Every structure is written in C-alpha cells, then in structure tokens.
Short mmCIF file of C-alpha atoms and ligand atoms in Angstrom, two decimals:
data_model
loop_
_atom_site.label_atom_id
_atom_site.label_comp_id
_atom_site.label_asym_id
_atom_site.label_seq_id
_atom_site.Cartn_x
_atom_site.Cartn_y
_atom_site.Cartn_z
CA UNK A 4 20.97 -26.02 -6.57
CA UNK A 5 21.97 -22.44 -7.20
CA UNK A 6 25.22 -21.18 -8.57
CA UNK A 7 26.90 -17.88 -7.90
CA UNK A 8 30.29 -17.26 -9.53
CA UNK A 9 31.29 -20.92 -10.00
CA UNK A 10 28.55 -22.04 -12.36
CA UNK A 11 29.20 -24.90 -14.75
CA UNK A 12 25.76 -25.53 -16.26
CA UNK A 13 24.81 -25.47 -19.89
CA UNK A 14 22.99 -22.20 -20.54
CA UNK A 15 19.26 -22.52 -21.06
CA UNK A 16 17.87 -21.09 -24.28
CA UNK A 17 14.54 -19.64 -23.30
CA UNK A 18 12.75 -18.75 -20.09
CA UNK A 19 9.27 -19.14 -21.58
CA UNK A 20 6.49 -19.37 -19.06
CA UNK A 21 6.36 -21.70 -16.12
CA UNK A 22 6.53 -25.40 -16.92
CA UNK A 23 3.12 -26.95 -16.36
CA UNK A 24 -0.15 -26.12 -18.06
CA UNK A 25 -2.57 -23.78 -16.33
CA UNK A 26 -5.05 -25.29 -13.90
CA UNK A 27 -6.45 -22.07 -12.43
CA UNK A 28 -9.59 -22.34 -10.37
CA UNK A 29 -12.49 -20.00 -9.97
CA UNK A 30 -10.86 -17.70 -7.40
CA UNK A 31 -8.04 -16.76 -9.71
CA UNK A 32 -8.53 -13.31 -11.21
CA UNK A 33 -6.31 -13.72 -14.29
CA UNK A 34 -8.12 -14.62 -17.49
CA UNK A 35 -7.04 -17.42 -19.79
CA UNK A 36 -6.01 -17.00 -23.40
CA UNK A 37 -7.50 -19.44 -25.94
CA UNK A 38 -4.31 -21.52 -25.63
CA UNK A 39 -5.00 -21.98 -21.94
CA UNK A 40 -1.90 -20.00 -20.90
CA UNK A 41 -2.57 -17.41 -18.22
CA UNK A 42 -2.87 -13.82 -19.35
CA UNK A 43 -1.10 -10.97 -17.71
CA UNK A 44 -2.91 -7.91 -16.49
CA UNK A 45 -1.49 -5.29 -18.82
CA UNK A 46 -2.41 -1.62 -19.27
CA UNK A 47 0.57 -0.54 -21.39
CA UNK A 48 1.93 -2.70 -24.19
CA UNK A 49 5.68 -2.85 -24.86
CA UNK A 50 5.00 -0.42 -27.73
CA UNK A 51 3.55 2.07 -25.25
CA UNK A 52 -0.10 1.65 -26.23
CA UNK A 53 -2.73 1.98 -23.51
CA UNK A 54 -4.91 -1.15 -23.25
CA UNK A 55 -8.29 -1.05 -21.54
CA UNK A 56 -9.09 -3.22 -18.55
CA UNK A 57 -12.61 -3.53 -17.19
CA UNK A 58 -11.29 -4.60 -13.80
CA UNK A 59 -8.26 -2.39 -13.24
CA UNK A 60 -8.76 0.87 -15.20
CA UNK A 61 -10.56 2.47 -12.27
CA UNK A 62 -7.35 2.37 -10.21
CA UNK A 63 -5.48 4.58 -12.67
CA UNK A 64 -8.39 6.49 -14.19
CA UNK A 65 -7.59 9.70 -12.30
CA UNK A 66 -3.85 9.67 -12.98
CA UNK A 67 -2.57 13.03 -14.26
CA UNK A 68 0.17 13.70 -16.84
CA UNK A 69 2.25 15.06 -13.98
CA UNK A 70 1.90 11.78 -12.07
CA UNK A 71 2.76 9.79 -15.20
CA UNK A 72 5.93 11.86 -15.62
CA UNK A 73 6.57 11.21 -11.93
CA UNK A 74 6.46 7.44 -12.46
CA UNK A 75 8.85 7.81 -15.37
CA UNK A 76 11.20 9.97 -13.30
CA UNK A 77 11.11 7.42 -10.45
CA UNK A 78 12.09 4.60 -12.79
CA UNK A 79 14.86 6.55 -14.54
CA UNK A 80 16.42 7.76 -11.29
CA UNK A 81 16.20 4.30 -9.73
CA UNK A 82 17.94 2.77 -12.75
CA UNK A 83 20.62 5.46 -12.65
CA UNK A 84 21.22 4.88 -8.95
CA UNK A 85 21.40 1.13 -9.54
CA UNK A 86 23.94 1.56 -12.35
CA UNK A 87 26.05 3.77 -10.09
CA UNK A 88 25.99 1.14 -7.35
CA UNK A 89 27.12 -1.56 -9.81
CA UNK A 90 29.99 0.69 -10.91
CA UNK A 91 30.92 1.43 -7.31
CA UNK A 92 31.18 -2.31 -6.65
CA UNK A 93 33.39 -2.74 -9.71
CA UNK A 94 35.60 0.09 -8.43
CA UNK A 95 36.01 -1.68 -5.08
CA UNK A 96 33.86 0.77 -3.13
CA UNK A 97 31.17 -1.84 -2.35
CA UNK A 98 31.66 -5.49 -1.48
CA UNK A 99 28.57 -6.61 -3.36
CA UNK A 100 25.55 -5.21 -5.18
CA UNK A 101 22.22 -6.80 -6.14
CA UNK A 102 20.95 -4.93 -9.20
CA UNK A 103 17.25 -4.34 -9.87
CA UNK A 104 17.81 -3.72 -13.59
CA UNK A 105 14.60 -4.59 -15.47
CA UNK A 106 12.40 -4.64 -12.37
CA UNK A 107 11.83 -0.88 -12.12
CA UNK A 108 8.15 -0.97 -13.13
CA UNK A 109 7.25 -3.72 -10.67
CA UNK A 110 8.88 -1.79 -7.84
CA UNK A 111 7.81 1.76 -8.70
CA UNK A 112 4.26 0.74 -9.65
CA UNK A 113 3.71 -1.19 -6.42
CA UNK A 114 5.70 1.31 -4.33
CA UNK A 115 3.63 4.26 -5.52
CA UNK A 116 0.40 2.37 -4.76
CA UNK A 117 1.25 2.46 -1.05
CA UNK A 118 0.13 4.97 1.54
CA UNK A 119 2.65 6.44 3.99
CA UNK A 120 1.13 4.49 6.88
CA UNK A 121 1.42 1.13 5.07
CA UNK A 122 4.40 -1.02 6.05
CA UNK A 123 6.89 -2.61 3.66
CA UNK A 124 8.98 -5.75 4.16
CA UNK A 125 11.56 -5.90 1.33
CA UNK A 126 14.19 -8.41 0.19
CA UNK A 127 17.67 -7.13 -0.73
CA UNK A 128 16.73 -5.91 -4.24
CA UNK A 129 13.92 -3.43 -3.54
CA UNK A 130 15.86 -0.25 -4.32
CA UNK A 131 12.94 1.18 -6.29
CA UNK A 132 10.51 0.60 -3.44
CA UNK A 133 13.01 2.19 -1.04
CA UNK A 134 13.06 5.22 -3.36
CA UNK A 135 9.26 5.44 -3.22
CA UNK A 136 9.39 5.28 0.59
CA UNK A 137 11.79 8.23 0.72
CA UNK A 138 14.84 6.28 1.95
CA UNK A 139 17.92 8.17 0.76
CA UNK A 140 19.60 5.97 -1.91
CA UNK A 141 23.03 6.47 -0.30
CA UNK A 142 21.72 4.82 2.85
CA UNK A 143 21.04 1.61 0.91
CA UNK A 144 24.76 1.24 0.23
CA UNK A 145 26.22 1.11 3.75
CA UNK A 146 25.43 -2.57 4.22
CA UNK A 147 26.84 -3.41 0.78
CA UNK A 148 30.01 -1.50 1.71
CA UNK A 149 30.16 -3.40 4.98
CA UNK A 150 30.10 -0.34 7.21
CA UNK A 151 26.73 -0.88 8.88
CA UNK A 152 24.03 -3.51 9.34
CA UNK A 153 21.22 -1.67 7.61
CA UNK A 154 21.53 2.04 7.13
CA UNK A 155 18.10 3.44 7.91
CA UNK A 156 15.52 3.53 10.66
CA UNK A 157 12.70 1.22 9.52
CA UNK A 158 10.06 3.16 11.40
CA UNK A 159 10.94 6.53 9.82
CA UNK A 160 9.65 5.39 6.43
CA UNK A 161 7.70 2.24 7.33
CA UNK A 162 10.29 0.37 5.29
CA UNK A 163 11.90 -2.57 7.04
CA UNK A 164 15.61 -3.31 6.71
CA UNK A 165 16.68 -5.45 3.76
CA UNK A 166 16.30 -9.16 4.45
CA UNK A 167 18.72 -11.62 2.90
CA UNK A 168 17.39 -14.80 4.52
CA UNK A 169 15.20 -15.81 1.61
CA UNK A 170 11.46 -15.64 2.28
CA UNK A 171 11.69 -14.91 6.01
CA UNK A 172 10.32 -11.38 5.64
CA UNK A 173 6.96 -12.81 4.50
CA UNK A 174 6.52 -14.18 8.01
CA UNK A 175 7.52 -10.86 9.56
CA UNK A 176 5.01 -9.12 7.30
CA UNK A 177 2.25 -11.56 8.20
CA UNK A 178 2.82 -11.14 11.93
CA UNK A 179 2.93 -7.37 11.52
CA UNK A 180 -0.29 -7.42 9.48
CA UNK A 181 -2.02 -9.55 12.12
CA UNK A 182 -1.01 -6.85 14.62
CA UNK A 183 -2.37 -4.10 12.38
CA UNK A 184 -5.71 -5.92 12.26
CA UNK A 185 -5.77 -6.32 16.04
CA UNK A 186 -5.09 -2.59 16.40
CA UNK A 187 -8.13 -1.93 14.23
CA UNK A 188 -6.00 0.22 11.87
CA UNK A 189 -6.89 0.48 8.19
CA UNK A 190 -3.31 0.43 6.94
CA UNK A 191 -1.91 -2.49 4.97
CA UNK A 192 1.34 -4.42 4.77
CA UNK A 193 3.25 -5.54 1.70
CA UNK A 194 5.86 -8.29 1.55
CA UNK A 195 8.23 -8.50 -1.42
CA UNK A 196 9.82 -11.80 -2.37
CA UNK A 197 11.13 -13.63 -5.41
CA UNK A 198 10.19 -16.65 -7.50
CA UNK A 199 12.90 -18.68 -5.75
CA UNK A 200 11.62 -17.62 -2.34
CA UNK A 201 8.22 -19.04 -3.24
CA UNK A 202 9.72 -22.49 -2.58
CA UNK A 203 10.62 -21.64 1.00
CA UNK A 204 8.64 -23.07 3.90
CA UNK A 205 8.47 -19.59 5.43
CA UNK A 206 6.43 -18.38 2.47
CA UNK A 207 4.04 -21.34 2.70
CA UNK A 208 3.58 -20.70 6.43
CA UNK A 209 2.93 -17.03 5.89
CA UNK A 210 0.30 -17.86 3.25
CA UNK A 211 -1.45 -20.19 5.69
CA UNK A 212 -1.36 -17.81 8.65
CA UNK A 213 -2.37 -14.72 6.69
CA UNK A 214 -5.29 -16.56 5.10
CA UNK A 215 -6.57 -18.07 8.33
CA UNK A 216 -6.21 -14.80 10.26
CA UNK A 217 -7.43 -12.72 7.33
CA UNK A 218 -4.34 -10.53 7.68
CA UNK A 219 -4.20 -7.28 5.67
CA UNK A 220 -1.11 -8.23 3.69
CA UNK A 221 -0.19 -8.14 0.01
CA UNK A 222 2.34 -10.74 -1.11
CA UNK A 223 4.20 -9.14 -4.01
CA UNK A 224 6.24 -11.77 -5.81
CA UNK A 225 8.62 -10.45 -8.44
CA UNK A 226 8.98 -13.42 -10.73
CA UNK A 227 12.18 -12.31 -12.46
CA UNK A 228 12.53 -15.82 -13.96
CA UNK A 229 15.66 -16.73 -12.02
CA UNK A 230 16.79 -17.61 -8.51
CA UNK A 231 20.51 -17.13 -9.05
CA UNK A 232 21.07 -19.93 -11.64
CA UNK A 233 17.75 -21.75 -11.12
CA UNK A 234 14.95 -21.00 -13.61
CA UNK A 235 11.37 -20.59 -12.40
CA UNK A 236 10.34 -23.96 -13.82
CA UNK A 237 12.49 -25.54 -11.11
CA UNK A 238 10.38 -23.80 -8.46
CA UNK A 239 6.86 -24.61 -9.56
CA UNK A 240 4.62 -26.74 -11.80
CA UNK A 241 1.88 -24.11 -11.92
CA UNK A 242 2.07 -20.35 -12.54
CA UNK A 243 3.04 -18.89 -9.19
CA UNK A 244 -0.04 -16.70 -8.77
CA UNK A 245 -2.19 -19.84 -8.78
CA UNK A 246 -0.62 -20.98 -5.53
CA UNK A 247 -2.89 -18.52 -3.70
CA UNK A 248 -5.97 -20.50 -4.62
CA UNK A 249 -4.92 -23.44 -2.47
CA UNK A 250 -4.61 -21.18 0.54
CA UNK A 251 -8.00 -19.55 -0.03
CA UNK A 252 -7.11 -16.10 -1.28
CA UNK A 253 -6.88 -14.56 -4.75
CA UNK A 254 -3.81 -14.47 -6.90
CA UNK A 255 -3.20 -12.40 -10.00
CA UNK A 256 -0.40 -12.20 -12.52
CA UNK A 257 0.50 -8.73 -13.70
CA UNK A 258 2.90 -7.59 -16.39
CA UNK A 259 5.79 -6.66 -14.13
CA UNK A 260 7.32 -4.44 -16.82
CA UNK A 261 4.19 -2.29 -17.00
CA UNK A 262 4.28 0.36 -14.32
CA UNK A 263 0.62 1.34 -14.76
CA UNK A 264 -0.60 -2.23 -14.41
CA UNK A 265 1.59 -2.81 -11.35
CA UNK A 266 0.22 0.39 -9.80
CA UNK A 267 -3.40 -0.59 -10.51
CA UNK A 268 -3.16 -4.21 -9.39
CA UNK A 269 -1.32 -3.32 -6.18
CA UNK A 270 -3.91 -0.63 -5.39
CA UNK A 271 -6.62 -3.24 -5.85
CA UNK A 272 -4.85 -5.69 -3.54
CA UNK A 273 -4.25 -2.98 -0.91
CA UNK A 274 -7.90 -1.95 -1.11
CA UNK A 275 -8.87 -5.56 -0.36
CA UNK A 276 -6.51 -5.63 2.62
CA UNK A 277 -7.89 -2.36 4.01
CA UNK A 278 -11.45 -3.53 3.47
CA UNK A 279 -10.93 -6.61 5.68
CA UNK A 280 -10.82 -9.04 2.75
CA UNK A 281 -7.45 -10.50 3.73
CA UNK A 282 -4.32 -11.33 1.75
CA UNK A 283 -3.67 -11.24 -1.99
CA UNK A 284 -0.84 -12.70 -4.01
CA UNK A 285 0.42 -10.51 -6.85
CA UNK A 286 2.86 -12.17 -9.22
CA UNK A 287 4.71 -9.48 -11.17
CA UNK A 288 6.01 -11.25 -14.26
CA UNK A 289 9.30 -9.60 -15.08
CA UNK A 290 12.95 -10.30 -15.79
CA UNK A 291 16.26 -9.89 -14.02
CA UNK A 292 18.23 -8.17 -16.79
CA UNK A 293 21.54 -8.30 -14.97
CA UNK A 294 23.44 -10.79 -12.88
CA UNK A 295 21.96 -12.08 -9.62
CA UNK A 296 24.57 -9.99 -7.82
CA UNK A 297 27.96 -8.63 -8.80
CA UNK A 298 29.39 -12.00 -7.67
CA UNK A 299 27.41 -13.89 -10.29
CA UNK A 300 28.16 -14.58 -13.96
CA UNK A 301 24.86 -15.33 -15.73
CA UNK A 302 26.60 -16.22 -19.01
CA UNK A 303 27.39 -19.54 -17.34
CA UNK A 304 23.75 -20.60 -17.22
CA UNK A 305 21.64 -18.52 -19.63
CA UNK A 306 21.91 -17.24 -23.19
CA UNK A 307 22.11 -13.60 -24.25
CA UNK A 308 19.13 -13.99 -26.62
CA UNK A 309 16.86 -14.45 -23.60
CA UNK A 310 17.89 -11.06 -22.28
CA UNK A 311 17.48 -9.52 -25.74
CA UNK A 312 13.85 -10.71 -25.87
CA UNK A 313 13.14 -9.02 -22.57
CA UNK A 314 14.94 -5.83 -23.56
CA UNK A 315 12.16 -5.34 -26.11
CA UNK A 316 9.73 -5.21 -23.17
CA UNK A 317 11.78 -2.66 -21.22
CA UNK A 318 9.66 -0.96 -18.56
CA UNK A 319 11.16 2.52 -19.00
CA UNK A 320 11.08 2.55 -22.78
CA UNK A 321 7.38 1.64 -22.92
CA UNK A 322 6.34 4.48 -20.61
CA UNK A 323 8.52 6.89 -22.59
CA UNK A 324 6.77 5.81 -25.80
CA UNK A 325 3.39 6.37 -24.15
CA UNK A 326 4.40 9.81 -22.79
CA UNK A 327 5.69 10.91 -26.19
CA UNK A 328 2.73 9.58 -28.15
CA UNK A 329 0.26 11.30 -25.84
CA UNK A 330 2.27 14.55 -25.74
CA UNK A 331 2.64 14.34 -21.97
CA UNK A 332 6.39 14.98 -22.04
CA UNK A 333 8.68 17.01 -24.28
CA UNK A 334 12.40 17.01 -25.00
CA UNK A 335 12.97 19.54 -22.22
CA UNK A 336 11.55 17.10 -19.65
CA UNK A 337 13.79 14.27 -20.79
CA UNK A 338 16.89 16.51 -20.90
CA UNK A 339 16.26 17.84 -17.40
CA UNK A 340 15.79 14.32 -16.10
CA UNK A 341 19.06 13.25 -17.69
CA UNK A 342 20.85 16.05 -15.82
CA UNK A 343 19.08 15.12 -12.58
CA UNK A 344 20.15 11.47 -13.05
CA UNK A 345 23.79 12.43 -13.46
CA UNK A 346 23.62 14.63 -10.37
CA UNK A 347 22.14 11.73 -8.39
CA UNK A 348 24.97 9.44 -9.55
CA UNK A 349 27.57 12.00 -8.44
CA UNK A 350 25.89 12.55 -5.09
CA UNK A 351 25.70 8.83 -4.31
CA UNK A 352 29.33 8.28 -5.38
CA UNK A 353 30.57 11.05 -3.12
CA UNK A 354 28.40 9.87 -0.21
CA UNK A 355 29.74 6.31 -0.42
CA UNK A 356 33.37 7.39 -0.55
CA UNK A 357 32.81 9.58 2.50
CA UNK A 358 31.29 6.80 4.63
CA UNK A 359 33.47 6.35 7.71
CA UNK A 360 34.81 2.90 8.52
CA UNK A 361 33.17 1.53 11.65
CA UNK A 362 35.06 0.64 14.81
CA UNK A 363 35.94 -3.04 14.26
CA UNK A 364 34.83 -3.98 17.73
CA UNK A 365 31.33 -2.58 17.20
CA UNK A 366 30.64 -5.93 15.54
CA UNK A 367 30.39 -7.54 18.97
CA UNK A 368 28.13 -4.93 20.52
CA UNK A 369 24.39 -5.47 20.86
CA UNK A 370 24.59 -9.20 20.05
CA UNK A 371 23.26 -9.77 23.58
CA UNK A 372 21.86 -7.12 25.92
CA UNK A 373 23.89 -8.41 28.88
CA UNK A 374 26.89 -9.89 27.09
CA UNK A 375 27.71 -13.55 26.48
CA UNK A 376 30.74 -15.74 27.14
CA UNK A 377 30.97 -16.89 23.52
CA UNK A 378 30.88 -13.31 22.23
CA UNK A 379 33.61 -12.39 24.76
CA UNK A 380 35.73 -15.27 23.46
CA UNK A 381 35.20 -14.23 19.84
CA UNK A 382 36.04 -10.61 20.69
CA UNK A 383 39.31 -11.74 22.31
CA UNK A 384 40.18 -13.90 19.28
CA UNK A 385 39.50 -10.99 16.97
CA UNK A 386 41.63 -8.66 19.12
CA UNK A 387 44.53 -11.14 18.90
CA UNK A 388 44.07 -11.39 15.13
CA UNK A 389 44.15 -7.58 14.77
CA UNK A 390 47.22 -7.38 17.02
CA UNK A 391 49.03 -9.90 14.81
CA UNK A 392 49.10 -7.31 12.00
CA UNK A 393 50.75 -4.75 14.26
CA UNK A 394 53.40 -7.36 15.22
CA UNK A 395 53.95 -8.29 11.56
CA UNK A 396 54.43 -4.60 10.69
CA UNK A 397 56.84 -4.26 13.60
CA UNK A 398 58.88 -7.23 12.27
CA UNK A 399 59.38 -5.57 8.87
C1 LIG B 408 17.27 -19.20 3.42
C2 LIG B 408 18.27 -18.89 2.35
N1 LIG B 408 18.65 -19.84 1.49
C3 LIG B 408 19.52 -19.57 0.50
C4 LIG B 408 20.04 -18.29 0.35
C5 LIG B 408 21.01 -17.98 -0.79
N2 LIG B 408 20.32 -17.16 -1.80
C6 LIG B 408 20.50 -15.83 -1.87
S1 LIG B 408 19.58 -15.13 -3.10
C7 LIG B 408 18.96 -16.63 -3.57
C8 LIG B 408 18.01 -16.73 -4.74
C9 LIG B 408 16.72 -16.01 -4.51
O1 LIG B 408 15.97 -15.99 -5.68
P1 LIG B 408 14.57 -15.24 -5.78
O2 LIG B 408 13.75 -15.53 -4.57
O3 LIG B 408 13.99 -15.58 -7.08
O4 LIG B 408 14.97 -13.69 -5.71
P2 LIG B 408 15.86 -12.84 -6.73
O5 LIG B 408 17.28 -12.90 -6.22
O6 LIG B 408 15.71 -13.41 -8.08
O7 LIG B 408 15.35 -11.43 -6.63
C10 LIG B 408 19.47 -17.66 -2.77
C11 LIG B 408 19.15 -19.07 -2.94
C12 LIG B 408 19.62 -17.31 1.29
N3 LIG B 408 20.06 -16.05 1.21
N4 LIG B 408 18.72 -17.61 2.25
MG1 LIG B 409 14.07 -14.51 -8.84
#
C-alpha cells in the first residue's frame, strides 16, 4: 500500500537500514562491518573528510580542483532548479512536481560518470542526471505543467523521456543494452529506479535478461528509503544490492550522499559494461528529504527527526566542507555560484510562464498512425464537453 495525500498511518520513527540481517555472498563487492551490517562505499565523510578506498580511488584519482568545483556547482544548481519547480507548483504554474531534494550526489555523481554516447533511462525524479546530460531544465517542466508529453528529444542527449510506470524503464534499458552489444559498440546504458521499483516484476525480468545476455547495463537504484509512504523494509528482507547475487552479477552499495563515491562506483560499473562483463547493480543509499511529490504529505507517515538525521549527511554541505578544507574554493566562488543559482531560478520561472497552452485536440493525435474508432468517439465526446462551456457562457 502506498499513500499520497490521504495518508492515515502512524509515522515511523526511524528508517534505519533494511530489515533483515546481511547474507551477502562472495560476489558482493561491499565489505561487512564487524556487526555484520553492510558497509557503504564512501570517499567523503559527512564532515567532508576524504577516505581512502583501495578499490575505488583509482576512478577519482585524476580529478582536478576545477572538476570538484564543477560537481559542487552541478549539485547547487540542480537543487536551486528543484526548489524553483516546487515553488512554481505551489503558485499553480505546475500541476505536480517530484523533488530530488537530498539525492543530488547520487544523480550528479552517476551522471558525470557517463560518456556522451552512453544512454540513460530515467524515472520521473532524475533532474540532476538530466542536467548532466545537457537537457535544458525548463524542458523538464512542460510535462509537469501539462503542456506536452515529454519536452525533449531523447536522442539529442541520449536521455530517454521520464517514465512514470514504475520499473518499466529497466526493461527498456535492458533491451537497448542488448542492442548496443549486438551492434558491437562500446557504449553503456544506465537505468535509474527506486527502492519501491525494486519490487516490480519488470525489474526482476530485466535483471534476468541482462544477466543471461550479458547486457552492458548499469542498474542504478536510488534507495531513498521510501516509496511514497512505504519504507524500504516493506520492499526487501535483504539489502537491495544483494539481490544482484541471485541473478549472477555484482551488486554494491554506495553512500548516495557522497558525490565522489557515486562517481567512482558508477565509473567502475560502466567500465565493466564496456569491457563485456555485463550488468552491475549499484544501490545508492540516500534519502528523499522532501515529499514524494507535491501531492504528498510525509508528516502523515514519518517523523521529522528522521529527516533531521539525514540533513547532517547533506550531499552539498559535505563537498563544500571538503572544498573549503582543501582550499579548492574561496568565498568568491561561492558568491558567484549563488548569483548564478538565482539567475537560473529566474530563467526557469520566466520560461514556464511563457509556455504556450497546447491545442486541446492535439491529445488525440498520434495515438494511432491511421486513426481508431474509439479515439474518434473520445474526440467527439471531448468536443461536446468543450462546447458545453460555450453554451453555458452564452446562457449567462
Ligand atoms: C506500475 C506502477 N505502479 C504504481 C505506481 C504509483 N507510484 C508512483 S511513484 C510510486 C513509488 C515509487 O517509489 P520508488 O521506486 O522508491 O521511487 P521514488 O519515488 O522513491 O523515487 C508508486 C507506487 C506507478 N506509477 N506505476
Ligand atoms: Mg524510493
């Protein structure tokens, strides 16, 4: 059961980790702590300290201060855009918005690991990945305003349209990756999905097919602890990354609030895909700081202290601490970025307000190439409905 807007559950006190004890097998790449709980791959602590990793350091060893500032800029601008979109919904300019607040590191780290010729299959929350792919943020808002069915050409940026049917894009990604392999290309495919989606049959099927066909696909699960009102422990009895083992490919849990770790782990998984080693499951352990969407009220099913605990692990704050401590960024950098953020907010606001309303009857176009009797009937019904307003106005 999930609840959006009409929840009546008792709020849960703590997200904790997933319910059952770890039973990881030998193919899992995450180490175990002495308590037996799985450890996250982490390169930056919440305090902004760099931690060494024998396995993953090589993927970020050559990163320059400029690139580190770039990751910070990506996260700040994505958060600013996201906040603007939430405000626009509250002002009635959008019908709905699904905020990524708290998930910036998972999305920017994995998004920046990709090459231009890789292909991305997102859910409806991947605004940070869209940013990395060069999709104009304003274009993400058309669908949420109800004026178009997508807003960008998927093939211009190798970034598929947002998918709201939970988990289905993992199948699209798997099929696409099987095609990439048949073409003999060395590009890779990445499919984003959530902890809730991991319960879908589509995801299980895509794991089976990608493993058996050795498809060059990375399954990037953002475990943000919630599927609307359902906590992760209602989705699984083992940590999600361990699911991969049963399908015959590796799974790893990464600190989803650590942009460096997400970058490194995704690069590793993409390298495997390109090298013909097949799929990888990356579980980015993170937190949905906001509501599921603007139609949801999370105070009905979770306590504020849970959010407060995750605020201490904020992905942007920890990179800022690292940049400051290592003298990679000064006050001038942060001030300029603040101004750039505000300019982005203004630009997006103006772009949304200027979006033209579509022709109402466009809704019926392209449903079938050669038309269909049912669509004709629905079009006629809709025309009568529209005409009823004109009559009502005439009566007054
Ligand atoms: C097949 C299907 N079932 C149900 C829904 C309704 N629904 C929309 S979002 C959502 C929860 C998804 O949770 P998760 O996969 O964890 O992603 P998150 O929203 O947390 O990013 C559900 C059940 C849907 N869109 N598609
Ligand atoms: Mg979720």
